[in-house]
PDB file of C-alpha atoms in Angstrom:
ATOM      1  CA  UNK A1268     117.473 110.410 161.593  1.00 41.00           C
ATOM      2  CA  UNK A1269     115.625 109.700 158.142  1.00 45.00           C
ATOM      3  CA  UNK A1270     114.980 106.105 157.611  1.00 49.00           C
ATOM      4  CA  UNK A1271     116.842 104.179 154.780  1.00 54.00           C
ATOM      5  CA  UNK A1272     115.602 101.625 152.267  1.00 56.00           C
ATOM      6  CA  UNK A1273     117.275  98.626 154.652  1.00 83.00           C
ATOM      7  CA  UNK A1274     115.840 100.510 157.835  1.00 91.00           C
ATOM      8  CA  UNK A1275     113.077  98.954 159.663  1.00 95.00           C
ATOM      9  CA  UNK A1276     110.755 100.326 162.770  1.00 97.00           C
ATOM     10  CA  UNK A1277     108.712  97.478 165.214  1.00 98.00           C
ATOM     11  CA  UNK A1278     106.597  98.932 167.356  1.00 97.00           C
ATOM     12  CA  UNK A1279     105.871  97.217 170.747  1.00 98.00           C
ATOM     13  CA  UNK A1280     102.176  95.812 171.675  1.00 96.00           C
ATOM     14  CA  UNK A1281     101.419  93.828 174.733  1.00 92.00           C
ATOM     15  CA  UNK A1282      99.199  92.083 173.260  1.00 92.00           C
ATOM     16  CA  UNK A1283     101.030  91.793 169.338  1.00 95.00           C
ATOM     17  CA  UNK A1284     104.410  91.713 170.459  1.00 96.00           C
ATOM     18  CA  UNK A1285     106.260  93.682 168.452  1.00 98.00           C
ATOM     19  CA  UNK A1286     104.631  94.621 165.186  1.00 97.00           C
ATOM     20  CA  UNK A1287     106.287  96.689 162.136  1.00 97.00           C
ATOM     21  CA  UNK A1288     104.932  99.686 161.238  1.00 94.00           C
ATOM     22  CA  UNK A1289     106.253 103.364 160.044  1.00 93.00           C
ATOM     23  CA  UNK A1290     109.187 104.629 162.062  1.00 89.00           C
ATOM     24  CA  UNK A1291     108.555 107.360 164.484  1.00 88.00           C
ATOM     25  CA  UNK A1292     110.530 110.665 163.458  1.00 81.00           C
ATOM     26  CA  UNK A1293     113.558 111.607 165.221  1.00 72.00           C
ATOM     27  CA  UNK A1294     113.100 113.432 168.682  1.00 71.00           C
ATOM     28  CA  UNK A1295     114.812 115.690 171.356  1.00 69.00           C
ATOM     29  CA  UNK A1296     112.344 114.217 173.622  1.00 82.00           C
ATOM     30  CA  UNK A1297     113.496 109.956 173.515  1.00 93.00           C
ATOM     31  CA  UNK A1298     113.031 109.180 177.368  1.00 97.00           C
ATOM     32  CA  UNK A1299     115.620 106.139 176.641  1.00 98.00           C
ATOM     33  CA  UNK A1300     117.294 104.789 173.862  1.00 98.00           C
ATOM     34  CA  UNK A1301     120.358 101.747 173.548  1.00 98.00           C
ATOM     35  CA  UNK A1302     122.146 100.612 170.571  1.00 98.00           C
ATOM     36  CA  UNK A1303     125.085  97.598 169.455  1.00 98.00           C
ATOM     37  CA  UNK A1304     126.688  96.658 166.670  1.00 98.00           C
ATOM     38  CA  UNK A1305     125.709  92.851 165.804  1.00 98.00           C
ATOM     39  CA  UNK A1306     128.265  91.347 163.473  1.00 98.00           C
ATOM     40  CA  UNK A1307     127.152  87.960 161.875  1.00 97.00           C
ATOM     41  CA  UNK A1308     125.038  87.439 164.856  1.00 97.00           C
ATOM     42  CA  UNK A1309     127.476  87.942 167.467  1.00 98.00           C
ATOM     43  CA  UNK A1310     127.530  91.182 169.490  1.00 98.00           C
ATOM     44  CA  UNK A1311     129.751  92.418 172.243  1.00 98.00           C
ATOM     45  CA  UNK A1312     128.067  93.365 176.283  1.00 98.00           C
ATOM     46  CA  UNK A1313     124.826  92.516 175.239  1.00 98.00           C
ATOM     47  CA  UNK A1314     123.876  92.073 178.831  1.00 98.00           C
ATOM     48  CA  UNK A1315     125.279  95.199 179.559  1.00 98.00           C
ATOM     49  CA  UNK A1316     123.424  97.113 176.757  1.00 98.00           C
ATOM     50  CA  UNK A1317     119.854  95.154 178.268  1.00 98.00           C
ATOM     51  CA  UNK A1318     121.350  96.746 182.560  1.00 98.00           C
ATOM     52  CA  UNK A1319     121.638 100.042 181.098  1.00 98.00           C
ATOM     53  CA  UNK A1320     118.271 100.152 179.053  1.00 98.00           C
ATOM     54  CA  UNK A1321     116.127  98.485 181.431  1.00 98.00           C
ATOM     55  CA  UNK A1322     117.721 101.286 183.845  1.00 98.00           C
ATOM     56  CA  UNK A1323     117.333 104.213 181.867  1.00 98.00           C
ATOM     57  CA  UNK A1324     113.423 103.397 181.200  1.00 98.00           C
ATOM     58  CA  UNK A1325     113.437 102.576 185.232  1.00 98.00           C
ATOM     59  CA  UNK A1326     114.717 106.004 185.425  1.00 97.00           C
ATOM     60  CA  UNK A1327     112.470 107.592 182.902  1.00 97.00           C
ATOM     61  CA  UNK A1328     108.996 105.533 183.330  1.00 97.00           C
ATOM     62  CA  UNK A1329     108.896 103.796 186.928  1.00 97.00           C
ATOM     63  CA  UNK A1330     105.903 102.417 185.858  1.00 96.00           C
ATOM     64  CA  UNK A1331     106.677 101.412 183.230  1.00 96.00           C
ATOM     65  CA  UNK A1332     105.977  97.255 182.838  1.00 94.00           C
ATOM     66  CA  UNK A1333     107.176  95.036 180.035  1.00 95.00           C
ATOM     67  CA  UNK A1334     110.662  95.899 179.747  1.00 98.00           C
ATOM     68  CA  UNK A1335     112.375  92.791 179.629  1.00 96.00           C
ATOM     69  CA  UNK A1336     110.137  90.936 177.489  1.00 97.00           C
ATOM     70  CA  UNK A1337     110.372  93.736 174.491  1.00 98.00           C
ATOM     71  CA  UNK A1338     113.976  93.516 174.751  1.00 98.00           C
ATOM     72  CA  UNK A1339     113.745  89.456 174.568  1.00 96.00           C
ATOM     73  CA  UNK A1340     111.555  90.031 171.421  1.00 97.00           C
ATOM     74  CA  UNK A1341     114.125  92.978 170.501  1.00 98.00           C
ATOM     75  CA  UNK A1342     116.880  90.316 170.618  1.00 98.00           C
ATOM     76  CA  UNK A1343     114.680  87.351 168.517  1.00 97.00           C
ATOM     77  CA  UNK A1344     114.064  90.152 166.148  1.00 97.00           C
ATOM     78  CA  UNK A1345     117.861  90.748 164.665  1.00 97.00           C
ATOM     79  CA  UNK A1346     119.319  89.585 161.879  1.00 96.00           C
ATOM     80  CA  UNK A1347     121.942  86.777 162.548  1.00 96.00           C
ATOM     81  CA  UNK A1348     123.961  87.632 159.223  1.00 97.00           C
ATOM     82  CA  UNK A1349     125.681  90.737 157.882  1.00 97.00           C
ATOM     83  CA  UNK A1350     126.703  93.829 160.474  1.00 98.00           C
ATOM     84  CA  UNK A1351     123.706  95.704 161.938  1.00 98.00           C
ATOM     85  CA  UNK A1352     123.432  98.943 164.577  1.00 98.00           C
ATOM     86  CA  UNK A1353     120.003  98.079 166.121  1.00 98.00           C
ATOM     87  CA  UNK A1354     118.374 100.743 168.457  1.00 98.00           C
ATOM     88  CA  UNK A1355     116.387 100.001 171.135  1.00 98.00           C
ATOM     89  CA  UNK A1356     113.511 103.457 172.171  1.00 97.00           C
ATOM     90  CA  UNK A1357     111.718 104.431 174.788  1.00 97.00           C
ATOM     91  CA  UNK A1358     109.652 107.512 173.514  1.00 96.00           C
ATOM     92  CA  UNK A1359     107.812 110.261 175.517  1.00 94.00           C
ATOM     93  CA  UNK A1360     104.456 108.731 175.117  1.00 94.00           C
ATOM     94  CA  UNK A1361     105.854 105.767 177.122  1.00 96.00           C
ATOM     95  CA  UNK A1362     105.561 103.404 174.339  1.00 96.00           C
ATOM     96  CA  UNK A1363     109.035 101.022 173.152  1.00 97.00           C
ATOM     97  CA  UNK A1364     110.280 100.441 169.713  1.00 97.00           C
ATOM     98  CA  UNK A1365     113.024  98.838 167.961  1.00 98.00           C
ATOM     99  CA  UNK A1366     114.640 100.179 164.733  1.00 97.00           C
ATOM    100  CA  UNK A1367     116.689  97.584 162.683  1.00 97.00           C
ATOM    101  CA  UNK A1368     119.286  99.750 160.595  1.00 97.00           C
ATOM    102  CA  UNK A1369     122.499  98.232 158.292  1.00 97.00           C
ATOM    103  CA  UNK A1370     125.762  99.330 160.391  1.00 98.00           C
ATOM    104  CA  UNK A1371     127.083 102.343 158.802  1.00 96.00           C
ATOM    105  CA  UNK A1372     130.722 102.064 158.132  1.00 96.00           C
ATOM    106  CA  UNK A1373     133.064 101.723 160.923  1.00 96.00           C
ATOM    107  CA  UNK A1374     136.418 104.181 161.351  1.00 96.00           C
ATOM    108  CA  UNK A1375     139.721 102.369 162.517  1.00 97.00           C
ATOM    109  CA  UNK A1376     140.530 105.910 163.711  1.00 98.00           C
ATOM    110  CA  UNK A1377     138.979 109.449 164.314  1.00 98.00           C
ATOM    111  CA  UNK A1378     139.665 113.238 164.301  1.00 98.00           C
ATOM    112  CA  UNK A1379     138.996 115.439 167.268  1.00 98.00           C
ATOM    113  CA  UNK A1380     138.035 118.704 168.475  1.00 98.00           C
ATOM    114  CA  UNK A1381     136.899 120.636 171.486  1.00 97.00           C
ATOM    115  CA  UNK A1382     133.760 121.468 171.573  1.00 97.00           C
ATOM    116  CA  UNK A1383     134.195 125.190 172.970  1.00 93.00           C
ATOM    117  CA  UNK A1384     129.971 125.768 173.969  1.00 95.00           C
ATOM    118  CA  UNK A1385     128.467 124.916 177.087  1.00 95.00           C
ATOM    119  CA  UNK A1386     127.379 120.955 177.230  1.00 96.00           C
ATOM    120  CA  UNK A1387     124.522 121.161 175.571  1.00 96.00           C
ATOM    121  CA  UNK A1388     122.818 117.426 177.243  1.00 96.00           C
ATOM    122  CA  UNK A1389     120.211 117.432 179.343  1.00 95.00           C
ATOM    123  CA  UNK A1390     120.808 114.281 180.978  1.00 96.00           C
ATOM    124  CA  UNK A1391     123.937 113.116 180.330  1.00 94.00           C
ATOM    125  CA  UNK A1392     123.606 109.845 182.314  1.00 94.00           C
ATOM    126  CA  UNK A1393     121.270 108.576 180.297  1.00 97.00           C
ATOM    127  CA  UNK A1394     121.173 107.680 176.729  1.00 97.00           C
ATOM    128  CA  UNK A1395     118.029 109.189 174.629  1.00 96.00           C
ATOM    129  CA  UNK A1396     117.056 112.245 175.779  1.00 96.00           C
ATOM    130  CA  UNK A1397     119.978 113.895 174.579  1.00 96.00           C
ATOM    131  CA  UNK A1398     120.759 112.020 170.806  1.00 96.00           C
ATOM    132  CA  UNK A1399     119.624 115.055 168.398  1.00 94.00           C
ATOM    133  CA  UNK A1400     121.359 117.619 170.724  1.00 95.00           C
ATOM    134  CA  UNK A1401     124.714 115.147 170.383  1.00 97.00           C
ATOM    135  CA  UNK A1402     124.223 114.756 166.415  1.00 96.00           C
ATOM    136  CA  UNK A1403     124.472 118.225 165.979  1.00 96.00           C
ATOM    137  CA  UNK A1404     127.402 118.739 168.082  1.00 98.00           C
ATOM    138  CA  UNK A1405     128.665 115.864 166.101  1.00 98.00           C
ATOM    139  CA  UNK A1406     127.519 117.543 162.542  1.00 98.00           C
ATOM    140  CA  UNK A1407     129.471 120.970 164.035  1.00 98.00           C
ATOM    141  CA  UNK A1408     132.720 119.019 164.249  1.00 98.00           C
ATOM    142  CA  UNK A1409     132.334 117.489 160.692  1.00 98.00           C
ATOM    143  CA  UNK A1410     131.891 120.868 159.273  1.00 98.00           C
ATOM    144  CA  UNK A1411     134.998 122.022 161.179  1.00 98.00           C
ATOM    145  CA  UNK A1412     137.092 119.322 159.588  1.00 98.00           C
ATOM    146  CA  UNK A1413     136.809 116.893 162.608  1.00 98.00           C
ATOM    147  CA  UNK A1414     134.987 113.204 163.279  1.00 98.00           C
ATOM    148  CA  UNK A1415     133.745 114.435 166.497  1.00 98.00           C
ATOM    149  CA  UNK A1416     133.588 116.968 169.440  1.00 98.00           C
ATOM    150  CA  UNK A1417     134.768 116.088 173.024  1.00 98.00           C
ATOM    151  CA  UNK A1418     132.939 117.712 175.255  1.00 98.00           C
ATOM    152  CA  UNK A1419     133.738 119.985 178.790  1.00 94.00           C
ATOM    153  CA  UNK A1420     132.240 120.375 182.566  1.00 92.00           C
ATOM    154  CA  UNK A1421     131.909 123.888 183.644  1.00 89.00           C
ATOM    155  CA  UNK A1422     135.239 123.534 185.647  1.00 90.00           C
ATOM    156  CA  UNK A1423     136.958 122.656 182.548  1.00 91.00           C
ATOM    157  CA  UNK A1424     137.361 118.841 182.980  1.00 95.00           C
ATOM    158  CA  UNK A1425     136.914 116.697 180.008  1.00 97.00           C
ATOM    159  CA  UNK A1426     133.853 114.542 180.078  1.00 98.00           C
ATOM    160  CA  UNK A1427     133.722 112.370 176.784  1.00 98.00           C
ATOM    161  CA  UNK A1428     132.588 113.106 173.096  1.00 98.00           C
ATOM    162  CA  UNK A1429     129.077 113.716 171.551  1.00 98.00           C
ATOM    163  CA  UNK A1430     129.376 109.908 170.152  1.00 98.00           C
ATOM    164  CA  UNK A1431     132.067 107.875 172.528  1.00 98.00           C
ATOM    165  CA  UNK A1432     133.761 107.091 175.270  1.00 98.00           C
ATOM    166  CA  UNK A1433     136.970 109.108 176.481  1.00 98.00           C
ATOM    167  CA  UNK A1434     140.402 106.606 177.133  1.00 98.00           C
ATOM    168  CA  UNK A1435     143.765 107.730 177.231  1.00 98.00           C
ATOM    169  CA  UNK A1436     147.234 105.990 178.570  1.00 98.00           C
ATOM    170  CA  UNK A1437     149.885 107.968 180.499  1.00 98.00           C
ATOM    171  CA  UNK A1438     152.767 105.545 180.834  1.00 96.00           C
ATOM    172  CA  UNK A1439     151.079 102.343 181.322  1.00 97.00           C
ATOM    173  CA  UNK A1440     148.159 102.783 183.093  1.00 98.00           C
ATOM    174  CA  UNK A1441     144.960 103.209 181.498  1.00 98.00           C
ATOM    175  CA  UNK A1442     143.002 106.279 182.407  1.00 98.00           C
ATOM    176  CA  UNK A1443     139.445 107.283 181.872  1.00 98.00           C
ATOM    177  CA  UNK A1444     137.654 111.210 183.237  1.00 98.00           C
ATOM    178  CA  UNK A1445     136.635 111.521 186.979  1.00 96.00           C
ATOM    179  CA  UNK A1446     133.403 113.767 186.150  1.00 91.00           C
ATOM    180  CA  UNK A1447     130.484 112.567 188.180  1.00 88.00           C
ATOM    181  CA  UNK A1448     127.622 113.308 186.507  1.00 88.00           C
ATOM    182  CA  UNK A1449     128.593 114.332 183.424  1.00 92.00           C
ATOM    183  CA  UNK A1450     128.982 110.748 182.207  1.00 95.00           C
ATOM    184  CA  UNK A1451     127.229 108.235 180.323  1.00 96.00           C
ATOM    185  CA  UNK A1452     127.808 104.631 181.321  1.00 96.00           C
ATOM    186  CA  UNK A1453     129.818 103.611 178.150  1.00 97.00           C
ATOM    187  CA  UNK A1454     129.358  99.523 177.591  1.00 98.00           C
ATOM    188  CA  UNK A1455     132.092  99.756 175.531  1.00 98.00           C
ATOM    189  CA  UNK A1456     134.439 101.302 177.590  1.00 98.00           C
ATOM    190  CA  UNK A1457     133.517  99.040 180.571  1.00 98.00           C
ATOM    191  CA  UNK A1458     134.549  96.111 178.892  1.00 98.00           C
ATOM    192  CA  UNK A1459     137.523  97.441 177.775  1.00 98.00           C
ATOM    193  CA  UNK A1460     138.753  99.001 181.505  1.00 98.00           C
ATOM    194  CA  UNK A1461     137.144  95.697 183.443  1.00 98.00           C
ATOM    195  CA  UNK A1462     139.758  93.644 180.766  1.00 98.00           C
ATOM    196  CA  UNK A1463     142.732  95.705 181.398  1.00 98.00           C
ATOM    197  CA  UNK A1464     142.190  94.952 185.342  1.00 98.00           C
ATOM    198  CA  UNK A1465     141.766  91.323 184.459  1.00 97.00           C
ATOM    199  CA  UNK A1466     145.075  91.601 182.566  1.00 96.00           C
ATOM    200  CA  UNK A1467     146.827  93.288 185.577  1.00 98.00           C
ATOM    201  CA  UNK A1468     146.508  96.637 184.312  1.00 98.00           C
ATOM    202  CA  UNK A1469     146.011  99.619 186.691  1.00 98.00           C
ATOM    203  CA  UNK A1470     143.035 101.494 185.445  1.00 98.00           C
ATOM    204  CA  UNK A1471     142.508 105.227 186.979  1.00 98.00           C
ATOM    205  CA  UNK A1472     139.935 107.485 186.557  1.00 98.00           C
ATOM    206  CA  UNK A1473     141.160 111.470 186.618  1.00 96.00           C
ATOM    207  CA  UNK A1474     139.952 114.688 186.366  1.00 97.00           C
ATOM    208  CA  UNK A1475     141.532 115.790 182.405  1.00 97.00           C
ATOM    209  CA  UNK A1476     142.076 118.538 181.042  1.00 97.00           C
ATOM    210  CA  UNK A1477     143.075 119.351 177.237  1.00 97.00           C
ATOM    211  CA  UNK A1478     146.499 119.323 177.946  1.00 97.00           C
ATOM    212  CA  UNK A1479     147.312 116.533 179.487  1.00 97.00           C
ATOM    213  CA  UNK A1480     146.333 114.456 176.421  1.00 98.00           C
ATOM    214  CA  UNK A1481     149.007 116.284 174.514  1.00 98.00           C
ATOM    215  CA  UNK A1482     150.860 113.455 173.216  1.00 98.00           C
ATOM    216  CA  UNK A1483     149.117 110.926 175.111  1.00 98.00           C
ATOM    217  CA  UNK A1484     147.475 107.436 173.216  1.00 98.00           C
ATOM    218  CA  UNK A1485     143.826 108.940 173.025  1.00 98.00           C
ATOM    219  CA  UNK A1486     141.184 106.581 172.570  1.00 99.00           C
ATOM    220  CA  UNK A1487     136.882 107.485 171.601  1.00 98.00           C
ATOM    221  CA  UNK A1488     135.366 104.252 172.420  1.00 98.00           C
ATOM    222  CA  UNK A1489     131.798 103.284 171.664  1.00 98.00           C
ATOM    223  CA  UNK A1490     129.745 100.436 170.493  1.00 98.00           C
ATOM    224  CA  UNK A1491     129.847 100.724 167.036  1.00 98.00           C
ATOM    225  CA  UNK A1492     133.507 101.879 166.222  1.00 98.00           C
ATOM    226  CA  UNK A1493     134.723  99.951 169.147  1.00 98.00           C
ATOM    227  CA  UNK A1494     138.366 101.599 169.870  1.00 98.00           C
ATOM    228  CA  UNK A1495     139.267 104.167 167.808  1.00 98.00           C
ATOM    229  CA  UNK A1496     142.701 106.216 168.453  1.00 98.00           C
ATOM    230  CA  UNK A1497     142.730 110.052 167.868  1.00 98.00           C
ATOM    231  CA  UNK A1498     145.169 110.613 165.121  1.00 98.00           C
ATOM    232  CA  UNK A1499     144.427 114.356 164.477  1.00 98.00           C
ATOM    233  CA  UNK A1500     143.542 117.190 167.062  1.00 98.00           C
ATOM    234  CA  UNK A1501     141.792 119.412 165.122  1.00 98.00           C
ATOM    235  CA  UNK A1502     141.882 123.080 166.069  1.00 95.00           C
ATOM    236  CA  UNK A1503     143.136 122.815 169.222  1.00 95.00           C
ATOM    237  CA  UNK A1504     147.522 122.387 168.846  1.00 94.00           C
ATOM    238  CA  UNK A1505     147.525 119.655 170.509  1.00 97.00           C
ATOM    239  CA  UNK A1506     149.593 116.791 169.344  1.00 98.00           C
ATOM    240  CA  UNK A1507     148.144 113.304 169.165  1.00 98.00           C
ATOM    241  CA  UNK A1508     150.367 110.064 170.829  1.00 98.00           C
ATOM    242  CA  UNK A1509     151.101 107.327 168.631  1.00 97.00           C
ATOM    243  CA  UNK A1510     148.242 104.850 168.820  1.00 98.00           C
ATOM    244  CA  UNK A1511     150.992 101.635 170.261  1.00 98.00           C
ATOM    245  CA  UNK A1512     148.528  99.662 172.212  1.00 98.00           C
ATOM    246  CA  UNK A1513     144.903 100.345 169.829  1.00 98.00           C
ATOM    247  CA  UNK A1514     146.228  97.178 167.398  1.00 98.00           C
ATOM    248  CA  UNK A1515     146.400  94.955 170.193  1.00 98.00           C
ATOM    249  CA  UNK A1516     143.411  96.082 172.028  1.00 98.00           C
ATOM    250  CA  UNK A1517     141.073  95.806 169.402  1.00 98.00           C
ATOM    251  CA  UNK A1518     141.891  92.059 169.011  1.00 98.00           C
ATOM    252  CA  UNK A1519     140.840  92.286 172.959  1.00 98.00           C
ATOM    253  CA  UNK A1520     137.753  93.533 172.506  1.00 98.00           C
ATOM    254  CA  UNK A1521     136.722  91.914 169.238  1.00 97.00           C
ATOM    255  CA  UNK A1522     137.167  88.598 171.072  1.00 98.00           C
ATOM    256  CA  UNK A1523     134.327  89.469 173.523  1.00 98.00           C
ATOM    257  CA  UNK A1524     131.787  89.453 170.574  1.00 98.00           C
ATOM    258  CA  UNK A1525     129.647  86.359 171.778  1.00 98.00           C
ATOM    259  CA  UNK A1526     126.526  84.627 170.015  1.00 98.00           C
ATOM    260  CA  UNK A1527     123.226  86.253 170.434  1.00 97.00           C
ATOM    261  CA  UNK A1528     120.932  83.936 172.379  1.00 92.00           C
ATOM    262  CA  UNK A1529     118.684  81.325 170.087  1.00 85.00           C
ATOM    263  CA  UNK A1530     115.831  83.545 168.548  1.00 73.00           C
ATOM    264  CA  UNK A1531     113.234  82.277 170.752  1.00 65.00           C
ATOM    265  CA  UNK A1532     110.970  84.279 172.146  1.00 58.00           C
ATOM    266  CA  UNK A1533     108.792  84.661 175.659  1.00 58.00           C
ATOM    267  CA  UNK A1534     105.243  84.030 175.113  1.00 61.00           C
ATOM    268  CA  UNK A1535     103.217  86.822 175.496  1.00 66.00           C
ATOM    269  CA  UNK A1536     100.910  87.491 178.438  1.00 59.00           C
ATOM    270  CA  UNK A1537      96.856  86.007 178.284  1.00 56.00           C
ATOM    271  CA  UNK A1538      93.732  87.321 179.213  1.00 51.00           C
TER     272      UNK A1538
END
């Protein structure tokens, strides 16, 4: 990604703390990566965002030490007015950086395709390694008229897209893709399924195909857009379902935006 004017890069030092400098250029090769949207200081599963980091460079680096006291300096370190997509790096020298960038604008709703190559990730658990490969899977789609590209397992099933998380409803239970493997942990569409439950709602996960989200409420879910209903299939004759429940569940979720902690941060090791 190229920088912007607003865009800044910290750099991580254990002995500095984190210290600003020029922003690395964009990579194939991130180990780990993480990013939220923080909205007038108030962001949404920020503790899930830290699990899946801190688990990703566990996965990437075992030895790896200082995790969670970048990420407390990471969190002292964002803005507490105006909407912001932070990202959160682990690159393949080993070192950790955070890049402060202005939210870009959000989409109440988004136009899909199929993306009709092989998956082109590399690790598909884990979010980093795989980013440029997704952006230009994503930058395909735009040229074809789309928002973004939903991608397929070899046996067919749907996984999610290069940029969110794949929900759908059929009748009244909420349904997300049974494809081991081929899945990143989506924050976003954790809270959303661990509310439903809370609100009685059966939540299944399913092996999907295509066509059975042929007039079905089709939801890409992610961290910055939060839940965004597919209102166009693009190239692909399916027909999208009327978005009834998005309205209401995007109250949901926008209610789960909490405070970020008080900018304090852990003292640095001595010696």
């Amino acid at each position: 990604m190229h920088a912007t004017e607003d865009e800044r890069y910290l750099g991580w030092d254990d002995g500095a703390g984190l210290v600003p400098g020029p922003a690395p250029a964009a990579t194939d090769d991130l180990l780990a990566a993480d990013s939220w949207l923080v909205e007038d200081g108030r962001v949404r599963g920020l503790e899930r965002h830290m699990a899946r980091f801190s688990q990703a460079c566990g996965q990437a680096a075992p030895d790896l030490d200082g995790v969670e006291l970048f990420w407390r300096h990471a969190v002292a370190e964002l803005p507490r007015t105006g909407a912001w997509f932070p990202r959160v790096e682990l690159r393949p020298d080993h070192t950790l950086g955070l890049r402060l960038r202005p939210a870009p604008p959000r989409q109440p709703a988004i136009r899909a395709m199929l993306w009709e190559r092989p998956d082109p990730r590399v690790v598909p658990g884990r979010k980093g390694p795989d980013l440029q490969r997704l952006a230009r899977v994503k930058a395909r789609a735009v040229a074809a008229g789309a928002d973004d590209a939903l991608l397929t397992a070899p046996d067919g099933r749907l996984t999610e897209s290069a940029t969110a998380s794949l929900l759908w409803w059929e009748e009244d239970v909420l349904c997300a893709p049974d494809a081991p493997g081929s899945l990143l942990p989506g924050v976003t569409a954790s809270l959303i399924t661990d509310r439903a439950r809370r609100h009685g709602i059966t939540v299944r996960r399913r092996r999907v195909t295509p066509a059975d989200l042929d007039g079905r409420e089709t939801w890409l879910v992610n961290a910055l857009h939060g839940i965004r209903p597919v209102t166009a299939w693009v190239r692909t004759g399916l027909r999208p379902g009327p978005a009834a429940r998005a309205g209401h569940w995007r109250h949901v979720l926008d209610a789960l935006a909490l405070p970020l902690p008080a900018p304090e941060r852990r003292s640095l090791p001595t010696g």
